XYZ file of C-alpha atoms in Angstrom:
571
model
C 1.499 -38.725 -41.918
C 1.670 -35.767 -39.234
C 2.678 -37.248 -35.809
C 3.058 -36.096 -33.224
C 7.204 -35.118 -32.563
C 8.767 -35.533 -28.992
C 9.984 -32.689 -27.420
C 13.549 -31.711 -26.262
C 14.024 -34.224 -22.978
C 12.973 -37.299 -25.010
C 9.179 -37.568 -23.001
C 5.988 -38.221 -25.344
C 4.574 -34.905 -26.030
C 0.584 -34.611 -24.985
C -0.828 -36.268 -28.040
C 1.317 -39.507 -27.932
C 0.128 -39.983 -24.242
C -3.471 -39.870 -25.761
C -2.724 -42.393 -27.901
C -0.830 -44.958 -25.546
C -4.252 -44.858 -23.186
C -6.193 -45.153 -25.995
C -8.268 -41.828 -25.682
C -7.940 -40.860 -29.718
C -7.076 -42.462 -32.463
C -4.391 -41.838 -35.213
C -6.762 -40.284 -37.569
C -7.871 -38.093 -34.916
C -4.593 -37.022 -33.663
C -3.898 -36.247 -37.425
C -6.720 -34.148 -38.155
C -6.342 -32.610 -35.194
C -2.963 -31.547 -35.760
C -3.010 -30.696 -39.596
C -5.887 -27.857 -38.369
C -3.782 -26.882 -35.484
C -0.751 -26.277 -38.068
C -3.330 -24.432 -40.706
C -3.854 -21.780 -37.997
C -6.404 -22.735 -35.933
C -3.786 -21.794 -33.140
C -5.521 -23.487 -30.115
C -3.574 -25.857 -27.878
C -3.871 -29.501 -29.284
C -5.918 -30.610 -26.150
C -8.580 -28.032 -26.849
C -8.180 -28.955 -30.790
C -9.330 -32.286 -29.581
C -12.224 -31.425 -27.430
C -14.142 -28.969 -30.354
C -13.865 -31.509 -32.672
C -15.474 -33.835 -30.431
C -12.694 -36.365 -30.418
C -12.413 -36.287 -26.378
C -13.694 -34.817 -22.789
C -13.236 -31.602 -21.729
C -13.161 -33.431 -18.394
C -10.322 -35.833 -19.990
C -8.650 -32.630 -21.031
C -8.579 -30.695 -18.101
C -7.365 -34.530 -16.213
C -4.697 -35.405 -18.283
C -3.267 -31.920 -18.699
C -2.454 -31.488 -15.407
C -1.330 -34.656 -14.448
C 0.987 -33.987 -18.085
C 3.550 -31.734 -16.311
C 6.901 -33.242 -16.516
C 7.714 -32.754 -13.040
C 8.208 -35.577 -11.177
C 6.138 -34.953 -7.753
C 4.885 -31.800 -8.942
C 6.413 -28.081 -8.149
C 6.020 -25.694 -5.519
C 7.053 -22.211 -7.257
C 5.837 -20.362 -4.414
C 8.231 -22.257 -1.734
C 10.792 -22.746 -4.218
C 14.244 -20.669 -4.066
C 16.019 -20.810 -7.730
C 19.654 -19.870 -7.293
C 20.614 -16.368 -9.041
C 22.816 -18.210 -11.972
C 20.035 -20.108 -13.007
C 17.572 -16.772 -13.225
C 20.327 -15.490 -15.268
C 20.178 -18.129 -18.058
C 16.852 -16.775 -19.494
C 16.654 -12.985 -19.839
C 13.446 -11.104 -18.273
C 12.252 -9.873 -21.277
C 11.972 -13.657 -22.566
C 10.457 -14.727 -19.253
C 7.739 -11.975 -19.096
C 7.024 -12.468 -22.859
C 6.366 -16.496 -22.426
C 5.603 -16.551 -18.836
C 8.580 -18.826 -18.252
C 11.179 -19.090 -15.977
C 13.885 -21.323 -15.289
C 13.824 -23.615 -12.036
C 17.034 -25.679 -12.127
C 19.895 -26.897 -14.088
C 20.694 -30.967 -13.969
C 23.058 -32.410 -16.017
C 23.017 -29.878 -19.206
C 18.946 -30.114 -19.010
C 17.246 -26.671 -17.614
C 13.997 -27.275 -16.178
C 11.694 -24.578 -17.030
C 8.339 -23.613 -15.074
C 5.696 -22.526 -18.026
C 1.867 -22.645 -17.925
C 1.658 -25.175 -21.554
C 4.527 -28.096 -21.470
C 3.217 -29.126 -24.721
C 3.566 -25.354 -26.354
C 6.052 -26.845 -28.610
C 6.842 -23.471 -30.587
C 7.618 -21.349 -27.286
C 10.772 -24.635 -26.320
C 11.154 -24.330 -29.796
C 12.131 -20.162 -29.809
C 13.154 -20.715 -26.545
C 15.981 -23.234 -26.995
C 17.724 -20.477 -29.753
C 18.849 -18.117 -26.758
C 19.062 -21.238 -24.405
C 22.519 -23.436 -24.884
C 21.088 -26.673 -22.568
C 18.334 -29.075 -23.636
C 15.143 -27.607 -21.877
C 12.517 -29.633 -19.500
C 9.357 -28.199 -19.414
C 7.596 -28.213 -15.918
C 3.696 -27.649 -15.725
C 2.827 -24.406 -13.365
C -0.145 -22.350 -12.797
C 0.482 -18.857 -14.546
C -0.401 -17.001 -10.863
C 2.534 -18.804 -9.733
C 4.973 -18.248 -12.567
C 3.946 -14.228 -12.444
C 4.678 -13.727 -8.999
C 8.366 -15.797 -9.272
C 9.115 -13.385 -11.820
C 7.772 -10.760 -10.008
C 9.952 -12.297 -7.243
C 13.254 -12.624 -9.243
C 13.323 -10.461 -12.562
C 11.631 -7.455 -10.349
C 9.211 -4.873 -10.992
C 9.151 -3.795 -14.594
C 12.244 -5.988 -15.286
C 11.063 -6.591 -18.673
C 10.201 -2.683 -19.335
C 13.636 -1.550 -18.556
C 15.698 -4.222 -20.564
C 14.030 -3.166 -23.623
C 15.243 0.613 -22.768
C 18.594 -0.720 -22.074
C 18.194 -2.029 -25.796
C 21.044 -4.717 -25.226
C 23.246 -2.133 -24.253
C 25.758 -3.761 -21.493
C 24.785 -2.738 -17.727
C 28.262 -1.192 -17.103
C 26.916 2.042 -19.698
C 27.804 5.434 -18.855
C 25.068 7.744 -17.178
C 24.986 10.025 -20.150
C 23.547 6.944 -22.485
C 20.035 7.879 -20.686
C 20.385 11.013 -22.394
C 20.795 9.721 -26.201
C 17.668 7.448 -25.787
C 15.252 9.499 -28.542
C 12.360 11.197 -26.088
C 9.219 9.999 -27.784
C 10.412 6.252 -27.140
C 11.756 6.689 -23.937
C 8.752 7.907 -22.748
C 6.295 5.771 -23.744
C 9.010 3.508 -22.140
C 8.750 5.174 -19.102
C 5.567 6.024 -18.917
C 5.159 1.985 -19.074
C 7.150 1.509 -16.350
C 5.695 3.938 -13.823
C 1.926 2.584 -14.872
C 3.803 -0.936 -13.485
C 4.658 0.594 -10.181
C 1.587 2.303 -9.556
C -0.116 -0.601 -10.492
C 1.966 -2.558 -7.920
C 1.798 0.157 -5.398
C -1.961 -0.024 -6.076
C -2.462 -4.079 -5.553
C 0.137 -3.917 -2.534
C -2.327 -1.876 -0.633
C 0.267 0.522 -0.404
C 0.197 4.034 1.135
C 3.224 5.764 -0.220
C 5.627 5.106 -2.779
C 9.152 5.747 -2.102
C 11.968 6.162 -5.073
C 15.642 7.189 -3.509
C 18.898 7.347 -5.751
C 21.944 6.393 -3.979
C 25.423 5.902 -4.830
C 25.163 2.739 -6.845
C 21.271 2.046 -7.037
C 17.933 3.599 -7.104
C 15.856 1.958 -4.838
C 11.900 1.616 -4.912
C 9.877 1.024 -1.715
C 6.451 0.810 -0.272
C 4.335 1.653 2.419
C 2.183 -0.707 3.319
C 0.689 -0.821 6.675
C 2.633 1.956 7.995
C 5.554 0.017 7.811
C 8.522 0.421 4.309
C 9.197 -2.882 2.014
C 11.455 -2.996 -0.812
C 9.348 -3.343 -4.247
C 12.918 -5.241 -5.575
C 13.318 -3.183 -8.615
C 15.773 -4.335 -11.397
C 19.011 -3.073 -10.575
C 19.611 -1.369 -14.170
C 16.878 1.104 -13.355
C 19.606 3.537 -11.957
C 19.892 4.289 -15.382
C 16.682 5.793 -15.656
C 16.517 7.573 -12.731
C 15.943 11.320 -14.431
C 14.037 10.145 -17.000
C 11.703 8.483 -14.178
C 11.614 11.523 -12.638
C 10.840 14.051 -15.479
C 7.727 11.926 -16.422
C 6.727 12.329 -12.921
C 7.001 15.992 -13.017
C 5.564 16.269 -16.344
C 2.110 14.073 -14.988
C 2.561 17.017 -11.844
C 2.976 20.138 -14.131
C 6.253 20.728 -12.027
C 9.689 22.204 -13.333
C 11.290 19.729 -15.017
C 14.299 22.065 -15.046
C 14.367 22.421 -11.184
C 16.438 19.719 -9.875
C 17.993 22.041 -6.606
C 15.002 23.048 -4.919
C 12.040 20.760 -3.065
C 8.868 20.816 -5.376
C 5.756 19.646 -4.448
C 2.284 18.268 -6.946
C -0.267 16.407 -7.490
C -2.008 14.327 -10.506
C -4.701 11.533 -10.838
C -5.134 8.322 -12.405
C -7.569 5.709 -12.533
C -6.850 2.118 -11.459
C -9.726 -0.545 -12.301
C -12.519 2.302 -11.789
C -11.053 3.855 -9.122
C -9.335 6.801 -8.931
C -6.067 7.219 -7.443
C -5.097 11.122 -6.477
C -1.425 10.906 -6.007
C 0.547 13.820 -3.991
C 4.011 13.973 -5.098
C 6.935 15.496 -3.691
C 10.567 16.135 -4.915
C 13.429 16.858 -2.234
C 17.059 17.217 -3.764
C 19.905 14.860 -2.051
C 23.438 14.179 -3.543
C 22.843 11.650 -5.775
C 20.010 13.080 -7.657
C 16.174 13.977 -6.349
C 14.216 11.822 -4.044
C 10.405 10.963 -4.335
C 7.669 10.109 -2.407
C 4.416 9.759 -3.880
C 1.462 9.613 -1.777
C -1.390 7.620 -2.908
C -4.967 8.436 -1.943
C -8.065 6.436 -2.995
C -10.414 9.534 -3.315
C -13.661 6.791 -4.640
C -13.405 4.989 -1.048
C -13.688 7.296 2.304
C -14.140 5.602 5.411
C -16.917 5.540 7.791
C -16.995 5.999 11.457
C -18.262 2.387 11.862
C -15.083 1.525 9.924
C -12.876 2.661 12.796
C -12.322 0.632 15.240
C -14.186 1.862 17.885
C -15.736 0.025 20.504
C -19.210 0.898 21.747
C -18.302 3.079 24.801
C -16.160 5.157 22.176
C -18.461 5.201 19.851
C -20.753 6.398 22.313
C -19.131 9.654 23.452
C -17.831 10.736 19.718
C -21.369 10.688 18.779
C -22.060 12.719 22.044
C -19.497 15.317 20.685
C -20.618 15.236 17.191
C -23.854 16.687 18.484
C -22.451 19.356 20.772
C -23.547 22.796 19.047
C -20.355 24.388 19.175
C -16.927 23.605 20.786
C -13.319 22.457 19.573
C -12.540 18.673 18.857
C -9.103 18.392 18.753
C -7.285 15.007 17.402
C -3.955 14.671 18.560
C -0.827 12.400 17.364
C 2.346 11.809 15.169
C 2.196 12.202 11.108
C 0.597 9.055 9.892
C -1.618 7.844 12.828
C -5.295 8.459 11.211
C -6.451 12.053 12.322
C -7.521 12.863 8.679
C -9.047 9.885 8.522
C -11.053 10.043 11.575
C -11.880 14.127 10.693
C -13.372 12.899 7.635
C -15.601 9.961 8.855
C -16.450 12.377 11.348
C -17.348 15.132 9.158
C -19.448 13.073 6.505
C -21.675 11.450 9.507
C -23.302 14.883 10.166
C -23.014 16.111 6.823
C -26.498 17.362 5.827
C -28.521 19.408 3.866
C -28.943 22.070 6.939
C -25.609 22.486 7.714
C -22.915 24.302 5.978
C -19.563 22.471 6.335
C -16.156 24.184 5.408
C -12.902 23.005 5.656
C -9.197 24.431 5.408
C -6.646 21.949 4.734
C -3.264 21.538 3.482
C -3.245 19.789 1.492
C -7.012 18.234 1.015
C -6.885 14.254 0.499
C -10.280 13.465 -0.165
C -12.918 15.143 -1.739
C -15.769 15.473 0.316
C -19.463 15.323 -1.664
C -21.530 18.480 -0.167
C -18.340 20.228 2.104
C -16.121 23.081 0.793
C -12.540 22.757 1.037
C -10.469 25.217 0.904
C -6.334 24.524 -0.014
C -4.222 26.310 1.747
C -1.792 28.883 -0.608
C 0.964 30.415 0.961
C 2.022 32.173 -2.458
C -0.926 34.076 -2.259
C -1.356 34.623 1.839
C -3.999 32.051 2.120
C -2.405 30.752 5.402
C -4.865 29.079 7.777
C -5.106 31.661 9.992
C -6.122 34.185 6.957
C -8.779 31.531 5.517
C -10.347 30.946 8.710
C -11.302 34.408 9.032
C -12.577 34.198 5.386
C -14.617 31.101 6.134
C -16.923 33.101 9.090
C -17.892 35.084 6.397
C -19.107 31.924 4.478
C -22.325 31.458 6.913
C -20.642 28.195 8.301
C -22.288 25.820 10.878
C -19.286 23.097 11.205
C -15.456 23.983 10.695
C -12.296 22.267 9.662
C -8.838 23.408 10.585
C -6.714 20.526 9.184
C -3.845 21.728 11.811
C -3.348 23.941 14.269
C 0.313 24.977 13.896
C 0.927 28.843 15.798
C -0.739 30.909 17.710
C -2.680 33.297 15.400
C -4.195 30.171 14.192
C -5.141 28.930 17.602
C -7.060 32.149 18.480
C -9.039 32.406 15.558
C -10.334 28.582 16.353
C -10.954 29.843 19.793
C -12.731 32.939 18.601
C -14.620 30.625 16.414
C -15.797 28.452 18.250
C -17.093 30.954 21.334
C -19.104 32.260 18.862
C -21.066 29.071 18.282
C -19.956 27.066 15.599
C -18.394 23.551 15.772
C -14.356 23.131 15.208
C -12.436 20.183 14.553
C -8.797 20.272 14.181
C -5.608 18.372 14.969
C -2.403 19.003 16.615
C 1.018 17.150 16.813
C 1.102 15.477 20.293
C 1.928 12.054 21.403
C -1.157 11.826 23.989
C -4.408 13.622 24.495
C -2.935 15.005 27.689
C -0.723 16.545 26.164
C -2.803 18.548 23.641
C -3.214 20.851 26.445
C 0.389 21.768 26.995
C 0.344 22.548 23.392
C -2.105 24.804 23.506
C -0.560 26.406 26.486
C 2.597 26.799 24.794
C 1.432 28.545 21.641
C -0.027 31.025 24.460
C -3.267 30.411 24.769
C -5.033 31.150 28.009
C -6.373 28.627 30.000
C -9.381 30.174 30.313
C -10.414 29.764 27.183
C -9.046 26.076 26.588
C -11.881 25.196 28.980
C -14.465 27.849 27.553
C -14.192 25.954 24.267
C -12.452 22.439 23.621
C -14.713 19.608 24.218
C -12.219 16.990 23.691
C -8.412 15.845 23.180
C -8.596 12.654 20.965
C -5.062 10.953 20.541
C -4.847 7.909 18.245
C -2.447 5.468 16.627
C -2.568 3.135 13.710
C -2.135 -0.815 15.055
C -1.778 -3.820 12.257
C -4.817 -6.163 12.502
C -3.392 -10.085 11.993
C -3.320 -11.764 8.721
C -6.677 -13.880 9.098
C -4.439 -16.415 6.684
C -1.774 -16.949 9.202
C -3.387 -16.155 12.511
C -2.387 -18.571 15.436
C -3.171 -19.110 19.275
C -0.730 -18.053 21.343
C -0.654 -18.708 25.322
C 0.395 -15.976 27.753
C 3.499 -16.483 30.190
C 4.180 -14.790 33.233
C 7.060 -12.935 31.241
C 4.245 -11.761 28.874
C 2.310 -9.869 31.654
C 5.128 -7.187 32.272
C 4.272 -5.545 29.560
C 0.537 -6.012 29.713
C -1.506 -3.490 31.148
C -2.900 -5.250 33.854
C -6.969 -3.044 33.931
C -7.185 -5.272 30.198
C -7.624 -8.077 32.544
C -5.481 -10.795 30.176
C -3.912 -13.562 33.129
C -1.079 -16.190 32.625
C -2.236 -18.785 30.658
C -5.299 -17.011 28.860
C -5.021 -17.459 25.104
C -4.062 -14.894 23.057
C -3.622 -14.445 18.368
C -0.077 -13.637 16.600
C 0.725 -14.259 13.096
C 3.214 -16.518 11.095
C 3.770 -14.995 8.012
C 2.236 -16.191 5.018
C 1.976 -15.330 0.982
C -1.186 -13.567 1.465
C 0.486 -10.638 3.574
C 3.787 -11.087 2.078
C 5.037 -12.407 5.122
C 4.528 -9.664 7.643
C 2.007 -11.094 9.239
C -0.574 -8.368 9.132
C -2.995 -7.488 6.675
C -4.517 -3.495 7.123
C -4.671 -1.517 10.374
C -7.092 -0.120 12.790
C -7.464 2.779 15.161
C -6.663 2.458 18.747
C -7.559 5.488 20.879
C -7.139 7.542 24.151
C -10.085 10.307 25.298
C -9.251 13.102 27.486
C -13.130 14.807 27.774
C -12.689 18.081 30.006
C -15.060 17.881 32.640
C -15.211 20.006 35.653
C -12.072 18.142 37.518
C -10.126 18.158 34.212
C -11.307 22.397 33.724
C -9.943 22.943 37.030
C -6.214 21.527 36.590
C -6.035 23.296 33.120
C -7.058 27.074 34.806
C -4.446 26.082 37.353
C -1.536 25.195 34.982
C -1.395 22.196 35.574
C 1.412 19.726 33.733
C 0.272 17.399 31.660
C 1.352 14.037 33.485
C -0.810 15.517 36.308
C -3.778 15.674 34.069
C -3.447 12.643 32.838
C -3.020 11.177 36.165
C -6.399 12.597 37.304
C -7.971 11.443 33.860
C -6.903 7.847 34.433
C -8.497 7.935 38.051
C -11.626 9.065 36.396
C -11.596 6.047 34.096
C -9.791 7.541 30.477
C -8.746 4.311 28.566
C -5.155 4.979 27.569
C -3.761 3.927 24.042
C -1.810 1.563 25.803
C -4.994 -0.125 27.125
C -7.110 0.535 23.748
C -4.401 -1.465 22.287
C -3.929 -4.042 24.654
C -8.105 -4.640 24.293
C -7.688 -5.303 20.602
C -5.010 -8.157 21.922
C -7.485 -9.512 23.533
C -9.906 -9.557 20.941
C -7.701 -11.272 18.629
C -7.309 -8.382 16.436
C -3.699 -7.306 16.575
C -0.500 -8.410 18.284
C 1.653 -7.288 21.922
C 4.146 -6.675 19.344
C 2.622 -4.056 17.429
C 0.530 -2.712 20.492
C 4.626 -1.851 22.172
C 5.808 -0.310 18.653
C 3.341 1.615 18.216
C 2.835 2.847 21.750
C 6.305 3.015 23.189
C 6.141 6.614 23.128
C 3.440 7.264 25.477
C 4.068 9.177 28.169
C 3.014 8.020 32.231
């Protein structure tokens, strides 16, 4: 007669529990296993339920309540010292979702998503010297502690190691045969884009150092470490050379910067992914830039409030004129071009756009890339672009002089420009534009608007808690906002939905400097740009500063992330 065996910690496996409360029979738990061991290859439990012998209900009960843990397990809270990791290699852990939890007395309790999967404790006790404990765990949970411990890929680059001892020499890398090691590679980098992807992550950073190559994201506008496997140094060219192959770049070149671009496509969306190589002592660093050319924002999407809402629609339908959006790299101004250029996209006008490089692929506008190989410099394609029959212009920088003139020619002939410019407020957009040698003259014949913006984290909805203001609070409050001692405002705790930042994506916060007469004046006389801004303010311009502290008060982001990402305003 088949029974059913116990396993290795002396508890009843799942079909003798059946038995003791009576749920099957003998017979039943015979059959059942004689046409699990001729094949069938479902778990016993399931066995039972097809052949009608028990309740999926009674199943699905006395499955979970069949975990061998005493109290249960909390994998996500858990912290499993680094010598018990150690005891089951990664590539056994990803390949049976297992990993080890604690040792006790020579018995290693293991976290897997079956205890009764007798043939995995079976396979897995001949590379594991103690008696093993299995401990029921959702597979979510066991996936994201390997994740957590193993790191990215873990698996993927042990089997390239092929047993060899971590302490090989760098040359190794070199014997591994090519056709292998890159569909080994090519595995590996499909895990961190994927990652990257899931992460909501921005950019992906890989920089070799001394004694490590280290892997981080952007997410948020703020670097984490992806916590890489620390035998991927070994790999670092061959990581590398699959990137420039997917980029069509040198794979030679290892001395000079080189910059590219390819595509993939993540769950039906496509991912266009701007690459670029700089060299360093201890090999080439990387940053990829990921861009999600299927989703492209709207202006609703934003952040604006309604009075800012109101007066960029007011510009949008000015006739001709220069928008200008102002800040660091990284704070939106593509972004906000874009939504601004798809609201009035339309069948009777003719949009064209000069970027470098283009991030999104805009449905009815031309884009033009910007070549400097072949002299198509931004200054040389704008005057190329007037001969296009254009309504609405792009610039997607203004970086020198020439190229500021042409925009001013431009747009005194009655077309529409948008472009941006590197300045830290709006005010100061006008300096800029001073010191590039523009007359003022014609900064008030032309530009509508200086729009500077920022990027601010929105709190984690998950982990979002009341705070109440103190008077210490106020100092660095800006008082117009109207937030008083004791008013309530949100931070965040940190929680496993936002990986413990506390913040979970990012909206715009913004400062409009619209040159009206008063403004037109102080720009003809030179004036700096802390008096302009001065004169603004009296006239009732919102400063970052405040457009940040608003969103405090509406609960959407923290005083925390307002000051970082404001601290370099000027007064």
């Amino acid at each position: 007669m088949i029974r059913a065996n116990d396993n290795n910690d002396g508890q009843p496996l799942y079909g003798q529990k059946l038995l003791e409360r009576g749920i099957i029979t003998p017979h039943q738990l015979e059959l059942a296993l004689e046409a699990q061991q001729n094949g069938r290859g479902e778990r016993l439990g399931e066995l039972l339920v097809e052949m009608g012998f028990m309740k999926a209900e009674q199943n699905r009960s006395l499955s979970t309540a069949n975990s061998g843990a005493a109290g249960g397990l909390q994998l996500k809270t858990a912290e499993i010292p680094r010598p018990v990791i150690d005891l089951i290699p990664s590539k056994f852990a990803n390949h049976y979702k297992v990993i080890p939890v604690q040792l006790n007395d020579n018995v290693l309790s293991i976290a897997m998503v079956d205890p009764e999967d007798v043939q995995t404790l079976d396979e897995l006790q001949l590379v594991v010297k103690y008696r093993l404990k299995p401990i029921r765990t959702s597979e979510k949970d066991i996936l994201e502690a390997i994740r957590k411990y193993y790191g990215l890929g873990a698996e993927t680059i042990d089997k390239m190691m092929g047993g060899v001892q971590t302490e090989i020499a760098e040359s190794v890398v070199e014997e591994i045969d090519e056709q292998d090691s890159e569909a080994s590679i090519s595995k590996f980098l499909n895990q961190i884009l994927l990652e990257a992807y899931q992460e909501r992550a921005s950019d992906i950073h890989i920089e070799p150092f001394e004694d490590q190559l280290r892997i981080r994201y952007r997410v948020d506008g703020v670097l984490f470490d992806a916590k890489a496997p620390s035998n991927i140094k070994y790999f670092k060219d061959s990581i590398n050379s699959r990137i420039k192959i997917l980029s069509n770049l040198n794979i030679a070149e290892k001395r000079r910067p080189q910059d590219g671009r390819f595509k993939v496509r993540i769950k039906d969306i496509d991912i266009d992914l701007r690459i670029s190589f700089m060299p360093t002592p201890h090999g080439e660093t990387v940053v990829m830039r990921l861009l999600n050319t299927t989703t492209l924002y709207r202006l609703d999407d934003l952040g604006f409030s309604p009075g800012e809402r109101h007066i960029v629609d007011n510009l949008l339908s000015k006739p001709h004129g220069i928008i200008f959006l102002t800040g660091p790299t990284g704070s939106g101004k593509t972004t906000t071009l874009y939504a601004a250029l798809s609201s009035i996209n339309s069948d009777e006008k003719k949009i064209i756009t000069i970027e470098d490089p283009i991030e999104y692929q805009l449905p009815g506008i031309t884009q033009i890339q910007v070549n400097p190989e072949i002299k198509l410099t931004f200054a040389n394609g704008l005057r190329s672009m007037l001969r296009q029959d254009p309504d609405v212009m792009m610039v997607g920088e203004v970086r020198d002089r020439e190229t500021a003139e042409i925009a001013v020619q431009i747009a005194l002939t009655g077309h529409l420009v948008f472009s941006t410019l590197h300045t830290n407020d709006a005010a100061s957009g006008v300096a800029r534009l001073l010191d590039m040698g523009i007359e003022p003259y014609l900064i008030t014949s032309t530009v509508q608007c200086f729009i500077a913006q920022r990027l601010v984290r929105k709190i984690c909805p998950e982990c979002r808690m009341p705070v109440t203001v103190t008077g210490s609070m106020l100092e660095d409050i800006d008082p117009l906002v109207g937030i008083k001692e004791g008013d309530v405002i949100y931070d965040s705790a940190g929680c496993e939905a936002c990986k413990f930042s506390g913040y979970s994506g990012r909206e715009g916060i913004y400062e409009f400097l619209v040159l009206n007469d008063e403004i037109q004046s102080l720009i003809i006389n030179r004036a700096t740009a802390g008096d302009i801004k001065k004169l603004a303010l009296r006239r009732g311009m919102r400063t970052l500063n405040h457009n940040g502290w608003e969103k405090v008060k509406l609960g959407l982001t923290t005083p925390q992330e307002v000051l970082r990402v404001t601290h370099d305003e000027i007064g």
